[in-house]
CSV table of C-alpha atoms in Angstrom, one decimal:
chain,number,residue,atom,x,y,z
A,109,MET,CA,13.2,18.7,30.7
A,110,SER,CA,13.0,22.4,31.3
A,111,GLY,CA,10.3,24.6,29.8
A,112,PRO,CA,12.6,26.4,27.4
A,113,ALA,CA,14.0,23.1,26.2
A,114,ALA,CA,10.5,21.7,25.7
A,115,ILE,CA,9.6,24.8,23.6
A,116,THR,CA,12.7,24.4,21.5
A,117,VAL,CA,11.9,20.7,20.9
A,118,PHE,CA,8.3,21.7,20.0
A,119,VAL,CA,9.4,24.4,17.5
A,120,VAL,CA,12.1,22.2,15.9
A,121,SER,CA,9.6,19.3,15.6
A,122,LEU,CA,7.1,21.5,13.9
A,123,ILE,CA,9.7,22.7,11.4
A,124,VAL,CA,10.8,19.2,10.7
A,125,ALA,CA,7.1,18.1,10.3
A,126,ILE,CA,6.6,20.9,7.8
A,127,MET,CA,9.7,19.8,5.8
A,128,LEU,CA,8.5,16.2,5.8
A,129,HIS,CA,5.1,17.3,4.7
A,130,GLU,CA,6.5,19.1,1.7
A,131,ALA,CA,8.9,16.1,1.1
A,132,GLY,CA,5.8,13.9,0.9
A,133,HIS,CA,4.5,16.1,-2.0
A,134,PHE,CA,7.9,16.4,-3.6
A,135,LEU,CA,8.9,12.7,-3.5
A,136,THR,CA,5.6,11.4,-4.8
A,137,ALA,CA,5.6,14.0,-7.5
A,138,ARG,CA,9.1,13.1,-8.6
A,139,ARG,CA,8.2,9.4,-8.3
A,140,PHE,CA,5.4,9.9,-10.9
A,141,GLY,CA,7.6,12.0,-13.2
A,142,MET,CA,6.1,15.4,-12.5
A,143,ARG,CA,8.4,18.5,-12.6
A,144,ALA,CA,8.8,19.8,-9.0
A,145,ASP,CA,11.3,22.6,-9.5
A,146,ARG,CA,11.2,24.4,-6.1
A,147,PHE,CA,11.3,23.1,-2.6
A,148,PHE,CA,11.3,25.8,0.1
A,149,LEU,CA,10.9,26.1,3.8
A,150,GLY,CA,9.1,29.3,4.8
A,151,PHE,CA,7.7,32.2,2.8
A,152,GLY,CA,8.8,35.7,1.8
A,153,PRO,CA,12.3,36.8,0.8
A,154,THR,CA,14.8,34.0,0.1
A,155,LEU,CA,17.6,33.7,2.7
A,156,TRP,CA,19.4,30.9,1.0
A,157,SER,CA,19.0,28.5,-1.9
A,158,THR,CA,20.9,26.0,-4.0
A,159,ARG,CA,20.1,24.0,-7.1
A,160,ARG,CA,20.4,20.3,-7.3
A,161,GLY,CA,19.4,18.9,-10.7
A,162,GLU,CA,16.3,20.7,-12.0
A,163,THR,CA,15.2,21.6,-8.4
A,164,GLU,CA,16.0,24.7,-6.4
A,165,TYR,CA,16.0,24.1,-2.6
A,166,GLY,CA,16.0,27.0,-0.1
A,167,VAL,CA,14.9,28.7,3.0
A,168,LYS,CA,12.8,31.9,3.1
A,169,ALA,CA,12.6,34.6,5.8
A,170,LEU,CA,9.2,33.7,7.4
A,171,PRO,CA,9.1,30.1,8.8
A,172,LEU,CA,5.3,29.9,8.6
A,173,GLY,CA,5.2,26.8,6.5
A,174,GLY,CA,6.8,25.6,3.3
A,175,PHE,CA,6.0,24.8,-0.3
A,176,VAL,CA,6.8,22.7,-3.3
A,177,ARG,CA,6.2,24.1,-6.7
A,178,ILE,CA,4.8,21.3,-9.0
A,179,ARG,CA,4.5,22.6,-12.6
A,180,GLY,CA,1.1,22.4,-14.1
A,181,MET,CA,-0.9,23.1,-10.8
A,182,SER,CA,-1.3,26.7,-12.0
A,183,GLU,CA,-3.0,27.7,-15.2
A,184,LEU,CA,-0.2,30.2,-15.7
A,185,ASP,CA,2.6,27.7,-15.8
A,186,GLU,CA,4.5,27.5,-19.1
A,187,ARG,CA,5.8,24.2,-20.5
A,188,LEU,CA,9.4,23.7,-21.2
A,189,ALA,CA,10.1,22.7,-24.8
A,190,PRO,CA,13.0,20.4,-25.7
A,191,VAL,CA,16.4,22.2,-25.1
A,192,PRO,CA,17.3,22.3,-28.9
A,193,ASP,CA,14.0,23.9,-29.7
A,194,THR,CA,14.3,26.4,-26.8
A,195,VAL,CA,17.9,27.5,-27.5
A,196,PHE,CA,17.9,27.5,-31.3
A,197,ALA,CA,14.5,29.1,-31.8
A,198,THR,CA,14.7,31.8,-34.5
A,199,ASP,CA,13.5,34.6,-32.3
A,200,ALA,CA,15.8,33.6,-29.4
A,201,VAL,CA,18.9,33.5,-31.7
A,202,ALA,CA,17.9,36.8,-33.3
A,203,ALA,CA,17.8,38.4,-29.8
A,204,ASP,CA,21.2,36.9,-29.1
A,205,ARG,CA,22.6,38.6,-32.2
A,206,GLU,CA,21.3,42.0,-31.1
A,207,LEU,CA,23.4,41.6,-27.9
A,208,VAL,CA,26.6,41.6,-30.0
A,209,PRO,CA,28.0,45.1,-30.3
A,210,ALA,CA,28.3,46.5,-33.8
A,211,GLY,CA,31.8,45.8,-35.3
A,212,ALA,CA,32.7,43.3,-32.5
A,213,ALA,CA,33.7,39.7,-33.2
A,214,SER,CA,30.7,37.5,-32.7
A,215,GLY,CA,32.6,34.4,-31.8
A,216,ALA,CA,30.0,32.5,-33.8
A,217,ALA,CA,30.0,29.1,-35.4
A,218,GLY,CA,28.3,29.7,-38.7
A,219,THR,CA,25.4,32.1,-38.0
A,220,VAL,CA,25.0,31.1,-34.3
A,221,PRO,CA,26.4,33.9,-32.1
A,222,ALA,CA,28.5,33.1,-29.0
A,223,THR,CA,25.8,34.3,-26.7
A,224,THR,CA,23.6,31.5,-28.0
A,225,TRP,CA,26.2,28.9,-27.0
A,226,ASP,CA,26.4,30.5,-23.6
A,227,ARG,CA,22.6,30.2,-23.3
A,228,PHE,CA,22.8,26.6,-24.5
A,229,ASP,CA,25.1,25.8,-21.7
A,230,ALA,CA,23.0,27.7,-19.1
A,231,GLU,CA,19.8,25.8,-20.3
A,232,LEU,CA,21.5,22.4,-20.0
A,233,ARG,CA,22.7,23.3,-16.5
A,234,GLU,CA,19.2,24.7,-15.5
A,235,ARG,CA,17.7,21.3,-16.3
A,236,GLY,CA,20.2,19.4,-14.2
A,237,THR,CA,23.1,18.6,-16.5
A,238,ASP,CA,26.5,18.5,-14.7
A,239,ARG,CA,29.1,21.1,-15.7
A,240,ALA,CA,31.4,18.6,-17.5
A,241,THR,CA,28.6,17.0,-19.5
A,242,SER,CA,27.2,20.3,-20.4
A,243,ARG,CA,30.5,21.6,-21.8
A,244,ARG,CA,31.0,18.4,-23.9
A,245,ILE,CA,27.5,18.8,-25.4
A,246,VAL,CA,28.1,22.4,-26.2
A,247,GLU,CA,31.5,21.8,-27.7
A,248,ARG,CA,30.4,18.7,-29.8
A,249,THR,CA,27.3,20.5,-31.0
A,250,ARG,CA,29.3,23.6,-31.9
A,251,ALA,CA,31.8,21.5,-33.9
A,252,ALA,CA,29.0,19.6,-35.7
A,253,VAL,CA,27.3,22.9,-36.7
A,254,GLY,CA,30.5,24.3,-38.1
A,255,THR,CA,29.8,27.0,-40.6
A,256,SER,CA,26.2,25.9,-41.3
A,257,SER,CA,23.7,28.8,-41.6
A,258,SER,CA,20.7,26.7,-40.7
A,259,LEU,CA,19.2,26.8,-37.2
A,260,ALA,CA,17.4,23.5,-38.1
A,261,ASP,CA,20.9,21.9,-38.5
A,262,ALA,CA,21.8,23.3,-35.1
A,263,ARG,CA,18.7,21.9,-33.5
A,264,GLU,CA,19.3,18.5,-35.1
A,265,ALA,CA,23.0,18.5,-34.1
A,266,ALA,CA,22.1,19.4,-30.5
A,267,ALA,CA,19.5,16.6,-30.3
A,268,VAL,CA,22.0,14.0,-31.7
A,269,THR,CA,24.8,15.2,-29.3
A,270,ILE,CA,22.5,15.1,-26.2
A,271,ALA,CA,21.3,11.6,-27.1
A,272,ALA,CA,24.9,10.5,-27.4
A,273,GLU,CA,26.1,12.1,-24.2
A,274,VAL,CA,23.1,11.4,-21.9
A,275,PRO,CA,21.9,7.9,-21.4
A,276,ALA,CA,18.2,7.5,-21.7
A,277,SER,CA,15.9,5.3,-19.5
A,278,GLU,CA,12.3,4.4,-19.4
A,279,GLN,CA,11.7,6.8,-16.5
A,280,LEU,CA,9.6,9.8,-17.2
A,281,GLY,CA,11.5,12.9,-16.2
A,282,ASP,CA,15.0,11.5,-16.3
A,283,LEU,CA,17.8,13.8,-17.6
A,284,ALA,CA,17.5,12.7,-21.2
A,285,HIS,CA,13.7,13.3,-21.1
A,286,ARG,CA,14.1,16.7,-19.6
A,287,LEU,CA,16.6,17.7,-22.3
A,288,LEU,CA,15.0,16.1,-25.4
A,289,GLU,CA,11.3,16.1,-24.4
A,290,GLY,CA,10.9,19.1,-22.1
A,291,ASP,CA,7.7,18.9,-20.1
A,292,ARG,CA,5.9,16.4,-22.3
A,293,GLY,CA,3.9,14.3,-19.9
A,294,ARG,CA,5.4,16.0,-16.8
A,295,PHE,CA,2.8,18.7,-15.9
A,296,PHE,CA,0.6,17.9,-13.0
A,297,ALA,CA,-2.5,17.7,-15.2
A,298,ASP,CA,-0.8,15.3,-17.5
A,299,ARG,CA,-0.6,12.5,-14.9
A,300,PRO,CA,-3.5,10.1,-14.1
A,301,ALA,CA,-6.0,11.3,-11.5
A,302,TRP,CA,-4.9,8.6,-9.0
A,303,GLN,CA,-1.3,9.8,-9.1
A,304,ARG,CA,-2.4,13.4,-8.6
A,305,ALA,CA,-4.5,12.4,-5.6
A,306,ILE,CA,-1.6,10.6,-4.0
A,307,VAL,CA,0.6,13.6,-4.5
A,308,LEU,CA,-2.0,15.9,-2.9
A,309,SER,CA,-2.6,13.5,0.0
A,310,ALA,CA,1.0,12.8,0.7
A,311,GLY,CA,1.6,15.8,3.0
A,312,SER,CA,-1.2,14.8,5.4
A,313,ALA,CA,-0.2,11.2,5.2
A,314,VAL,CA,3.2,12.2,6.5
A,315,HIS,CA,1.7,14.1,9.4
A,316,PHE,CA,-0.4,11.0,10.3
A,317,LEU,CA,2.7,8.8,10.1
A,318,ILE,CA,4.6,11.2,12.4
A,319,ALA,CA,1.8,11.1,14.9
A,320,ILE,CA,1.6,7.3,15.0
A,321,VAL,CA,5.4,7.1,15.4
A,322,LEU,CA,5.3,9.6,18.3
A,323,LEU,CA,2.4,7.8,20.0
A,324,LEU,CA,4.2,4.4,19.7
A,325,ALA,CA,7.4,6.0,21.1
A,326,MET,CA,5.4,7.4,24.0
A,327,PHE,CA,3.8,4.1,24.9
A,328,LEU,CA,7.0,2.0,24.2
A,329,PHE,CA,9.7,4.1,25.8
A,330,THR,CA,8.1,6.4,28.4
A,331,ALA,CA,6.3,5.6,31.6
A,332,SER,CA,2.7,5.9,30.3
A,333,GLN,CA,0.8,3.0,32.0
A,334,PHE,CA,-0.3,3.3,35.7
A,335,VAL,CA,1.0,0.2,37.5
A,336,GLY,CA,0.6,1.0,41.1
A,337,VAL,CA,1.4,3.3,44.1
A,338,ASP,CA,4.7,3.5,46.1
A,339,PRO,CA,4.6,4.6,49.8
A,340,VAL,CA,6.8,7.6,49.0
A,341,VAL,CA,5.3,11.0,49.8
A,342,SER,CA,4.8,13.1,46.6
A,343,GLY,CA,2.7,15.9,48.3
A,344,VAL,CA,1.6,17.2,51.6
A,345,LEU,CA,-1.6,19.3,52.1
A,346,GLU,CA,-1.2,22.6,53.9
A,347,ASP,CA,-2.8,22.7,57.4
A,348,SER,CA,-3.2,18.9,57.4
A,349,PRO,CA,-2.3,16.4,60.2
A,350,ALA,CA,0.6,15.2,58.0
A,351,ALA,CA,2.0,18.8,57.7
A,352,ALA,CA,1.6,19.3,61.5
A,353,ALA,CA,3.5,16.1,62.2
A,354,GLY,CA,6.4,17.2,60.0
A,355,LEU,CA,5.9,14.8,57.1
A,356,GLU,CA,7.9,15.9,54.0
A,357,VAL,CA,7.9,15.2,50.3
A,358,GLY,CA,10.3,12.4,49.6
A,359,ASP,CA,9.7,10.6,52.9
A,360,GLU,CA,9.2,6.8,52.4
A,361,LEU,CA,6.5,5.4,54.7
A,362,VAL,CA,7.8,2.1,56.1
A,363,ALA,CA,5.5,1.4,59.0
A,364,VAL,CA,2.2,2.6,60.6
A,365,GLU,CA,1.6,1.9,64.3
A,366,GLY,CA,4.1,-0.9,64.2
A,367,THR,CA,2.8,-2.5,61.0
A,368,ARG,CA,5.8,-2.7,58.6
A,369,SER,CA,5.2,-3.2,54.8
A,370,ASP,CA,6.3,-2.0,51.4
A,371,ASP,CA,2.7,-2.3,50.2
A,372,TYR,CA,1.2,1.2,50.4
A,373,GLU,CA,-2.4,0.0,50.5
A,374,GLN,CA,-1.7,-2.1,53.6
A,375,LEU,CA,-0.2,0.9,55.4
A,376,ARG,CA,-3.0,3.2,54.2
A,377,ASP,CA,-5.7,0.8,55.6
A,378,VAL,CA,-4.1,1.1,59.0
A,379,ILE,CA,-4.4,4.9,58.9
A,380,ARG,CA,-8.0,4.6,57.6
A,381,ASP,CA,-8.9,2.5,60.6
A,382,ARG,CA,-7.7,5.0,63.2
A,383,PRO,CA,-9.7,8.3,62.8
A,384,GLY,CA,-9.1,10.6,65.7
A,385,GLU,CA,-6.4,8.3,67.3
A,386,PRO,CA,-2.7,9.3,67.6
A,387,THR,CA,-0.8,7.1,65.2
A,388,ASP,CA,2.9,6.5,64.8
A,389,LEU,CA,4.3,6.8,61.3
A,390,THR,CA,7.8,5.4,60.7
A,391,VAL,CA,9.4,7.1,57.7
A,392,LEU,CA,12.8,6.7,55.9
A,393,ARG,CA,14.3,10.2,55.3
A,394,ASP,CA,17.9,10.5,53.9
A,395,GLY,CA,18.7,7.0,54.9
A,396,THR,CA,17.5,7.4,58.5
A,397,GLU,CA,14.2,6.1,60.1
A,398,LEU,CA,12.1,8.6,61.9
A,399,THR,CA,8.9,8.2,63.9
A,400,LEU,CA,6.3,10.9,63.5
A,401,THR,CA,3.0,11.0,65.5
A,402,VAL,CA,-0.1,12.0,63.6
A,403,THR,CA,-3.8,12.0,64.4
A,404,PRO,CA,-5.9,11.1,61.3
A,405,GLN,CA,-8.9,13.4,60.7
A,406,LEU,CA,-12.4,11.9,60.5
A,407,ALA,CA,-13.5,11.8,56.8
A,408,GLU,CA,-16.0,10.0,54.6
A,409,ASP,CA,-15.0,7.6,51.9
A,410,PRO,CA,-16.6,9.1,48.7
A,411,THR,CA,-17.0,5.6,47.2
A,412,THR,CA,-18.5,3.6,50.2
A,413,GLY,CA,-19.7,6.4,52.5
A,414,GLU,CA,-17.9,4.8,55.5
A,415,GLU,CA,-16.0,6.9,58.1
A,416,ILE,CA,-12.3,6.7,57.7
A,417,GLY,CA,-9.1,8.4,58.9
A,418,GLN,CA,-7.0,10.7,56.6
A,419,VAL,CA,-3.8,12.5,57.3
A,420,GLY,CA,-3.4,14.6,54.1
A,421,PHE,CA,-0.5,13.3,52.1
A,422,ALA,CA,-0.3,11.8,48.6
A,423,PRO,CA,1.7,8.7,47.7
A,424,THR,CA,3.8,8.4,44.5
A,425,GLU,CA,1.9,7.0,41.5
A,426,VAL,CA,4.1,4.5,39.5
A,427,TYR,CA,4.0,4.3,35.7
A,428,ALA,CA,5.8,2.0,33.3
A,429,ALA,CA,6.2,1.6,29.5
A,430,LEU,CA,3.9,-0.8,27.7
A,431,PRO,CA,4.9,-4.0,26.1
A,432,PRO,CA,4.9,-3.9,22.2
A,433,GLY,CA,1.5,-5.4,21.6
A,434,GLU,CA,-0.3,-3.2,24.1
A,435,ALA,CA,1.7,-0.2,22.9
A,436,VAL,CA,0.5,-0.7,19.3
A,437,ARG,CA,-3.1,-1.1,20.4
A,438,GLU,CA,-3.0,2.0,22.6
A,439,ALA,CA,-1.3,4.0,19.9
A,440,PHE,CA,-4.1,3.3,17.5
A,441,THR,CA,-7.3,2.8,19.5
A,442,GLY,CA,-6.5,3.8,23.1
A,443,PRO,CA,-8.1,6.9,24.9
A,444,VAL,CA,-5.4,9.1,23.4
A,445,GLY,CA,-4.6,7.0,20.4
A,446,PHE,CA,-4.7,8.0,16.7
A,447,VAL,CA,-8.3,7.1,16.0
A,448,THR,CA,-9.5,9.0,19.1
A,449,GLN,CA,-7.4,12.0,18.1
A,450,VAL,CA,-8.8,12.0,14.6
A,451,GLU,CA,-12.4,12.0,16.0
A,452,GLN,CA,-11.6,14.8,18.5
A,453,THR,CA,-9.9,16.9,15.8
A,454,PHE,CA,-13.0,16.8,13.6
A,455,VAL,CA,-15.1,17.9,16.6
A,456,ALA,CA,-12.6,20.6,17.5
A,457,ILE,CA,-12.5,22.0,13.9
A,458,GLY,CA,-16.3,22.2,13.8
A,459,ARG,CA,-16.3,23.9,17.2
A,460,VAL,CA,-13.6,26.5,16.4
A,461,PHE,CA,-14.6,27.3,12.8
A,462,GLY,CA,-18.3,27.2,13.2
A,463,PRO,CA,-20.4,30.4,13.6
A,464,ASP,CA,-20.4,30.1,17.4
A,465,GLY,CA,-16.6,29.4,17.5
A,466,ILE,CA,-15.8,32.5,15.3
A,467,ALA,CA,-18.2,34.6,17.3
A,468,GLY,CA,-16.6,33.4,20.6
A,469,ILE,CA,-13.0,34.2,19.4
A,470,PHE,CA,-14.2,37.7,18.4
A,471,ALA,CA,-15.8,38.2,21.8
A,472,GLN,CA,-12.6,37.1,23.5
A,473,VAL,CA,-10.5,39.5,21.4
A,474,THR,CA,-12.7,42.5,22.1
A,475,GLY,CA,-12.8,41.7,25.8
A,476,SER,CA,-16.6,41.0,26.0
A,477,ALA,CA,-15.9,37.4,27.0
A,478,GLU,CA,-13.2,35.7,29.1
A,479,ARG,CA,-10.5,33.6,27.4
A,480,ASP,CA,-11.7,30.0,26.9
A,481,THR,CA,-9.1,27.9,28.7
A,482,GLU,CA,-10.3,24.9,26.8
A,483,GLY,CA,-10.5,26.6,23.4
A,484,ALA,CA,-8.2,26.8,20.4
A,485,VAL,CA,-4.7,28.1,20.5
A,486,SER,CA,-2.2,29.4,17.9
A,487,ILE,CA,1.2,28.0,17.3
A,488,VAL,CA,2.4,30.5,19.9
A,489,GLY,CA,0.0,29.2,22.4
A,490,ALA,CA,0.9,25.6,21.6
A,491,ALA,CA,4.6,26.3,22.1
A,492,GLY,CA,3.7,27.8,25.5
A,493,ILE,CA,1.7,24.7,26.4
A,494,ALA,CA,4.7,22.6,25.4
A,495,GLY,CA,6.8,24.5,27.9
A,496,GLN,CA,4.3,23.8,30.6
A,497,ALA,CA,3.9,20.2,29.6
A,498,ALA,CA,7.6,19.6,30.3
A,499,ALA,CA,6.7,19.5,34.0
A,500,PHE,CA,4.6,16.4,33.3
A,501,GLY,CA,7.4,14.5,31.5
A,502,ILE,CA,8.5,13.7,28.0
A,503,GLY,CA,5.5,11.6,27.3
A,504,THR,CA,3.1,14.5,27.6
A,505,LEU,CA,5.3,16.5,25.2
A,506,LEU,CA,5.3,13.7,22.7
A,507,LEU,CA,1.5,13.5,23.0
A,508,LEU,CA,1.1,17.2,22.4
A,509,ILE,CA,3.3,17.1,19.2
A,510,ALA,CA,1.4,14.0,18.0
A,511,SER,CA,-1.9,15.9,18.5
A,512,ILE,CA,-0.6,18.9,16.5
A,513,ASN,CA,0.4,16.6,13.6
A,514,VAL,CA,-3.0,14.9,13.6
A,515,PHE,CA,-4.7,18.4,13.6
A,516,ILE,CA,-2.5,19.7,10.7
A,517,GLY,CA,-3.1,16.5,8.7
A,518,ILE,CA,-6.9,16.6,9.1
A,519,PHE,CA,-7.2,20.3,8.6
A,520,ASN,CA,-5.1,20.2,5.4
A,521,LEU,CA,-7.5,17.7,3.9
A,522,LEU,CA,-10.6,19.8,4.4
A,523,PRO,CA,-12.2,20.3,0.9
A,524,LEU,CA,-11.5,24.0,0.9
A,525,PRO,CA,-9.2,25.9,-1.5
A,526,PRO,CA,-6.3,26.7,-1.1
A,527,LEU,CA,-5.7,23.6,1.2
A,528,ASP,CA,-4.6,20.3,-0.3
A,529,GLY,CA,-8.1,19.0,0.4
A,530,GLY,CA,-9.5,21.8,-1.9
A,531,HIS,CA,-7.3,20.6,-4.7
A,532,LEU,CA,-8.5,17.0,-4.1
A,533,ALA,CA,-12.1,18.3,-4.1
A,534,VAL,CA,-11.6,20.0,-7.5
A,535,LEU,CA,-10.0,16.8,-8.8
A,536,GLY,CA,-13.0,14.8,-7.6
A,537,ILE,CA,-15.5,17.2,-9.2
A,538,GLU,CA,-13.7,17.1,-12.5
A,539,ARG,CA,-13.5,13.3,-12.5
A,540,ALA,CA,-17.2,13.0,-11.6
A,541,VAL,CA,-18.4,15.5,-14.3
A,542,ASN,CA,-16.2,14.0,-17.0
A,543,ALA,CA,-17.5,10.5,-16.1
A,544,VAL,CA,-21.0,11.7,-16.8
A,545,ARG,CA,-19.9,13.4,-20.0
A,546,ARG,CA,-18.4,10.2,-21.2
A,547,LEU,CA,-21.6,8.3,-20.5
A,548,ARG,CA,-23.4,10.9,-22.7
A,549,GLY,CA,-20.9,10.4,-25.5
A,550,ARG,CA,-19.2,13.8,-24.9
A,551,THR,CA,-15.5,14.5,-24.6
A,552,ASP,CA,-14.1,14.5,-21.0
A,553,GLU,CA,-12.5,18.0,-21.2
A,554,PHE,CA,-14.3,19.6,-18.3
A,555,THR,CA,-12.1,21.5,-15.8
A,556,VAL,CA,-13.2,23.7,-12.9
A,557,ASP,CA,-12.9,27.4,-13.7
A,558,PRO,CA,-10.0,28.9,-11.6
A,559,ARG,CA,-12.2,31.9,-11.0
A,560,ALA,CA,-14.6,29.7,-9.1
A,561,ILE,CA,-11.8,28.3,-7.0
A,562,ALA,CA,-10.6,31.8,-6.2
A,563,ALA,CA,-14.1,32.8,-5.2
A,564,VAL,CA,-14.0,30.1,-2.5
A,565,ALA,CA,-10.4,30.5,-1.6
A,566,ILE,CA,-10.5,34.2,-0.8
A,567,PRO,CA,-13.2,34.0,2.0
A,568,VAL,CA,-11.5,30.9,3.3
A,569,LEU,CA,-8.2,32.7,3.5
A,570,ALA,CA,-9.9,35.7,5.2
A,571,VAL,CA,-11.4,33.4,7.9
A,572,LEU,CA,-8.2,31.5,8.5
A,573,GLY,CA,-6.3,34.8,8.7
A,574,PHE,CA,-8.7,36.2,11.2
A,575,VAL,CA,-8.5,33.1,13.4
A,576,PHE,CA,-4.7,32.9,13.2
A,577,ILE,CA,-4.2,36.6,14.1
A,578,ALA,CA,-6.9,36.6,16.8
A,579,LEU,CA,-5.6,33.4,18.5
A,580,THR,CA,-2.0,34.7,18.3
A,581,PHE,CA,-3.1,37.9,20.0
A,582,LEU,CA,-4.9,36.0,22.7
A,583,ASP,CA,-2.0,33.7,23.3
A,584,ILE,CA,0.3,36.7,23.8
A,585,THR,CA,-2.0,38.8,26.0
A,586,GLN,CA,-4.0,36.0,27.8
A,587,PRO,CA,-2.0,32.8,27.6
A,588,ILE,CA,-3.6,29.6,28.7
A,589,ARG,CA,-2.2,28.0,31.8
A,590,LEU,CA,-2.3,24.2,32.4
């Protein structure tokens, strides 16, 4: 795989991971009946959006993440009332009447102006009613109201018609519930703490699942286990006896000083036993056998200390995919497995975001220190490394993408606002305090003040912003080379 192709795969995989992260929040919220009314990739101005049911899906201009809006996570969110109460509220209908020009036909049924019926249709559609059903509900309600002057009659007629046209179920948040109950029971804070915790954790859980799947794929379907050495030349050292004799990359060693074998170690041992002695190497090149004469240099075996002969070429290391049982074990507990990566991620986060790490990044940006080639990188730097990793095979690229997902999953669970882990921490604090209040016979109405959350979130965002901008600058001006 070429470098540009690897970078493309990396970027696309990151976008997909972000979408799946948000899908984790979205699907679990919907499963528990919460109102999740926006699902977007990116931030900033909206490039495209569409509505399906009560949810708006779309893409924004800056692909730097994504978000799902779950109603009730903000103190400023307003609850939706039942559709009849919303549409036929006295103030709302009065405002509709003011939109009718003086002397113009109102198109009203009774005292309900035509604009109210248009708003009724729009509200039904906004909450996920299909066009045909919405029109039937409006028409039947309008006929039932007739010439009545009572908005209470209109509300009652609308509720009866909706109940007749839309089948109800036991599921919280189904269409009938959305129309006749509004947000009753559907705000984030309305749901049990365990459901809220699952929704908050779902994004990171998706990243962990992605990482495990990628690691399994790497061990199952790519050559990741060293199984031996082939007598095929993979490299020749400059100014070595092998280079002087004319040995080339791709030559297959078939015999040494008359000893023929397809076992590299056997041929290597013949060379090791002949330091300083001219030795004939028989190689297969382009289907033809050639004989090259080489004189091994005297060298010392670093393991045993004995004197041996070396000619200066490297054989080809052979790797193979793992059988299923070993692949699962390596994916979870191996040297580059999931558990190991989780441990390394915690260490890396502490190193990068600790006082020494922040100071080091600042020193590198200002030029008072050299770029740390083993330090942190931004997404830009990670993409560059992905392009370089292509030279080492698809397995290395899969490992890099898996590592990024583990990092995002762990980082997102840190107990710091505005991360998901910060919301989990707030939830835990509220549950703990309210448990103590119940033991003391008091009501469990304690909630963490949003101002306290903001007081923590602002400096956290400042630090994250500095690290993100600084690392991006370093990755552009001083990219890390593998």
